[in-house]
Amino acid sequence: MATFTLTTGQNLFNGSAGTDVFQGPAGGSDSLKGNAGNDFFNIQTGQTGLIDGGSGFDTLFMVGSTNNAFDLNLQILGVEQLIMEAPSLLATAAQLKGFTYIGVSNSFTDFELSLRGAGGSLNFSTSYTEPQHLLVNAELTTSAVKIVGSTHSDEIIGSDFNDTLKW
């Protein structure tokens, strides 16, 4: 297992064929590539650039109870699992679309997901199985969204566009 320590400057890291851990402060526009293996990206507030998990089952862990927003300049590819410590997340549909599992690692009763930027399609019916009540708010999107809720009694607030919302 290789560990890659981020700095506040620009980081260009290419992981190994095995399990890699990327961790440290945000700073410059980073390029973090896990390549093969089941990689872990422990991300702090303000992370920008590219996170590419590559092959394997990769995890993005949002470190800290106040780390609750993906920077608009963060591109996420090939990462299957998102784990949140914070009770909320501000993100674009494009940043969330590749996650097959969204987990919440806290004791709050609710998890609020606010969408911004371009709309898109998100299906939480299999990706969100946490006991926390899910609230999805798409009021900040700039185009229509198509959202399928989880198996819980979610709250979904659409955008100002022609949305498709399903519970």
Short mmCIF file of C-alpha atoms in Angstrom, two decimals:
data_model
loop_
_atom_site.label_atom_id
_atom_site.label_comp_id
_atom_site.label_asym_id
_atom_site.label_seq_id
_atom_site.Cartn_x
_atom_site.Cartn_y
_atom_site.Cartn_z
CA MET A 1 0.00 0.00 0.00
CA ALA A 2 1.35 3.38 -1.00
CA THR A 3 0.45 6.63 0.78
CA PHE A 4 0.53 9.92 -1.12
CA THR A 5 0.62 13.03 1.08
CA LEU A 6 -0.94 16.11 -0.44
CA THR A 7 0.50 19.57 0.12
CA THR A 8 -1.09 23.01 -0.24
CA GLY A 9 0.61 23.29 -3.65
CA GLN A 10 -0.24 21.48 -6.85
CA ASN A 11 0.06 17.69 -6.54
CA LEU A 12 0.39 15.30 -9.49
CA PHE A 13 0.18 11.77 -8.09
CA ASN A 14 -0.22 8.48 -9.96
CA GLY A 15 -1.05 5.52 -7.76
CA SER A 16 0.24 2.00 -8.00
CA ALA A 17 -1.36 -1.24 -9.12
CA GLY A 18 -2.36 -1.90 -5.49
CA THR A 19 -4.29 -0.04 -2.83
CA ASP A 20 -3.24 3.60 -2.45
CA VAL A 21 -4.16 6.31 0.08
CA PHE A 22 -4.23 9.98 -0.93
CA GLN A 23 -4.49 12.39 2.01
CA GLY A 24 -3.57 15.84 3.16
CA PRO A 25 -4.62 19.46 2.78
CA ALA A 26 -6.21 20.96 -0.31
CA GLY A 27 -4.29 23.63 -2.14
CA GLY A 28 -3.42 23.76 -5.79
CA SER A 29 -5.32 22.12 -8.61
CA ASP A 30 -4.33 18.50 -8.04
CA SER A 31 -4.32 15.44 -10.30
CA LEU A 32 -4.83 12.35 -8.14
CA LYS A 33 -4.97 9.07 -10.05
CA GLY A 34 -5.47 5.83 -8.18
CA ASN A 35 -4.96 3.56 -11.18
CA ALA A 36 -5.60 -0.10 -10.26
CA GLY A 37 -6.47 -1.30 -6.76
CA ASN A 38 -9.01 -0.23 -4.16
CA ASP A 39 -7.90 3.33 -3.43
CA PHE A 40 -8.82 5.85 -0.71
CA PHE A 41 -9.00 9.60 -1.28
CA ASN A 42 -9.24 11.40 2.09
CA ILE A 43 -10.24 14.87 0.93
CA GLN A 44 -10.34 18.12 2.88
CA THR A 45 -12.21 21.36 2.20
CA GLY A 46 -11.34 23.16 -1.05
CA GLN A 47 -10.01 20.22 -3.08
CA THR A 48 -9.81 21.12 -6.79
CA GLY A 49 -8.56 19.39 -9.91
CA LEU A 50 -9.06 15.72 -10.78
CA ILE A 51 -9.71 12.66 -8.65
CA ASP A 52 -9.62 9.54 -10.82
CA GLY A 53 -9.96 6.24 -9.01
CA GLY A 54 -9.12 4.10 -12.02
CA SER A 55 -10.04 0.43 -11.81
CA GLY A 56 -10.95 -1.24 -8.53
CA PHE A 57 -13.48 -0.13 -5.90
CA ASP A 58 -12.39 3.32 -4.78
CA THR A 59 -13.56 5.51 -1.88
CA LEU A 60 -13.69 9.28 -1.51
CA PHE A 61 -13.89 10.23 2.18
CA MET A 62 -14.82 13.84 2.96
CA VAL A 63 -12.74 14.46 6.10
CA GLY A 64 -14.30 16.62 8.83
CA SER A 65 -17.78 17.51 10.03
CA THR A 66 -17.64 20.92 8.30
CA ASN A 67 -16.23 19.65 4.98
CA ASN A 68 -19.50 19.79 3.10
CA ALA A 69 -18.92 21.12 -0.42
CA PHE A 70 -17.23 19.92 -3.57
CA ASP A 71 -15.42 22.79 -5.26
CA LEU A 72 -16.95 23.56 -8.66
CA ASN A 73 -13.50 22.89 -10.18
CA LEU A 74 -13.32 19.32 -8.83
CA GLN A 75 -13.80 16.52 -11.36
CA ILE A 76 -14.45 13.02 -9.98
CA LEU A 77 -14.06 9.93 -12.18
CA GLY A 78 -13.93 6.22 -11.43
CA VAL A 79 -14.68 6.52 -7.70
CA GLU A 80 -17.50 4.25 -6.57
CA GLN A 81 -18.04 5.17 -2.93
CA LEU A 82 -18.55 8.52 -1.17
CA ILE A 83 -18.43 8.70 2.63
CA MET A 84 -19.44 11.94 4.38
CA GLU A 85 -18.75 13.05 7.95
CA ALA A 86 -20.71 16.29 7.51
CA PRO A 87 -24.54 16.33 7.67
CA SER A 88 -24.76 17.98 4.24
CA LEU A 89 -23.09 18.27 0.85
CA LEU A 90 -23.13 20.90 -1.89
CA ALA A 91 -22.21 19.35 -5.26
CA THR A 92 -23.07 19.16 -8.93
CA ALA A 93 -24.97 16.25 -10.47
CA ALA A 94 -21.88 15.50 -12.59
CA GLN A 95 -19.72 15.17 -9.46
CA LEU A 96 -22.17 12.67 -7.92
CA LYS A 97 -23.21 10.61 -10.93
CA GLY A 98 -20.42 8.00 -10.70
CA PHE A 99 -20.95 7.00 -7.06
CA THR A 100 -22.65 3.64 -6.62
CA TYR A 101 -22.76 4.14 -2.84
CA ILE A 102 -23.17 7.31 -0.77
CA GLY A 103 -22.60 6.80 2.94
CA VAL A 104 -22.95 9.02 5.97
CA SER A 105 -20.52 8.53 8.86
CA ASN A 106 -22.22 10.60 11.57
CA SER A 107 -25.08 10.42 14.07
CA PHE A 108 -27.24 13.19 12.59
CA THR A 109 -30.85 12.31 11.74
CA ASP A 110 -30.80 14.01 8.31
CA PHE A 111 -28.46 14.25 5.35
CA GLU A 112 -29.02 17.23 3.05
CA LEU A 113 -27.71 17.12 -0.49
CA SER A 114 -27.85 20.48 -2.32
CA LEU A 115 -27.26 20.43 -6.05
CA ARG A 116 -25.83 23.35 -8.02
CA GLY A 117 -24.66 23.98 -11.57
CA ALA A 118 -25.98 22.02 -14.52
CA GLY A 119 -28.77 19.57 -13.82
CA GLY A 120 -28.60 15.90 -14.65
CA SER A 121 -29.86 12.49 -13.58
CA LEU A 122 -29.26 10.97 -10.16
CA ASN A 123 -30.68 7.73 -8.82
CA PHE A 124 -30.50 7.23 -5.06
CA SER A 125 -32.69 4.10 -5.01
CA THR A 126 -29.65 1.83 -4.64
CA SER A 127 -26.80 4.25 -3.88
CA TYR A 128 -28.24 5.76 -0.67
CA THR A 129 -29.15 3.15 1.94
CA GLU A 130 -28.23 5.05 5.11
CA PRO A 131 -30.72 5.39 8.00
CA GLN A 132 -30.48 9.20 7.88
CA HIS A 133 -33.40 10.97 6.23
CA LEU A 134 -32.34 12.21 2.76
CA LEU A 135 -33.20 15.73 1.65
CA VAL A 136 -32.25 16.60 -1.94
CA ASN A 137 -32.52 20.26 -2.93
CA ALA A 138 -32.05 21.16 -6.61
CA GLU A 139 -33.05 24.84 -6.38
CA LEU A 140 -29.51 25.99 -7.26
CA THR A 141 -29.25 24.04 -10.52
CA THR A 142 -29.18 25.86 -13.85
CA SER A 143 -31.15 23.24 -15.79
CA ALA A 144 -33.59 20.38 -15.18
CA VAL A 145 -32.86 17.42 -12.94
CA LYS A 146 -34.12 13.85 -12.94
CA ILE A 147 -33.98 12.46 -9.42
CA VAL A 148 -35.03 9.06 -8.12
CA GLY A 149 -35.17 8.98 -4.32
CA SER A 150 -33.96 6.27 -1.97
CA THR A 151 -36.12 3.64 -0.31
CA HIS A 152 -36.71 6.01 2.64
CA SER A 153 -39.29 8.77 2.88
CA ASP A 154 -37.03 11.37 1.26
CA GLU A 155 -37.72 15.02 0.62
CA ILE A 156 -36.88 16.19 -2.90
CA ILE A 157 -37.08 19.84 -3.92
CA GLY A 158 -36.85 20.45 -7.65
CA SER A 159 -35.37 23.27 -9.68
CA ASP A 160 -37.12 26.02 -11.66
CA PHE A 161 -36.99 23.82 -14.76
CA ASN A 162 -38.97 20.84 -16.08
CA ASP A 163 -37.77 18.25 -13.55
CA THR A 164 -38.64 14.59 -13.13
CA LEU A 165 -38.79 13.64 -9.45
CA LYS A 166 -39.63 10.13 -8.22
CA TRP A 167 -39.85 8.83 -4.69
#
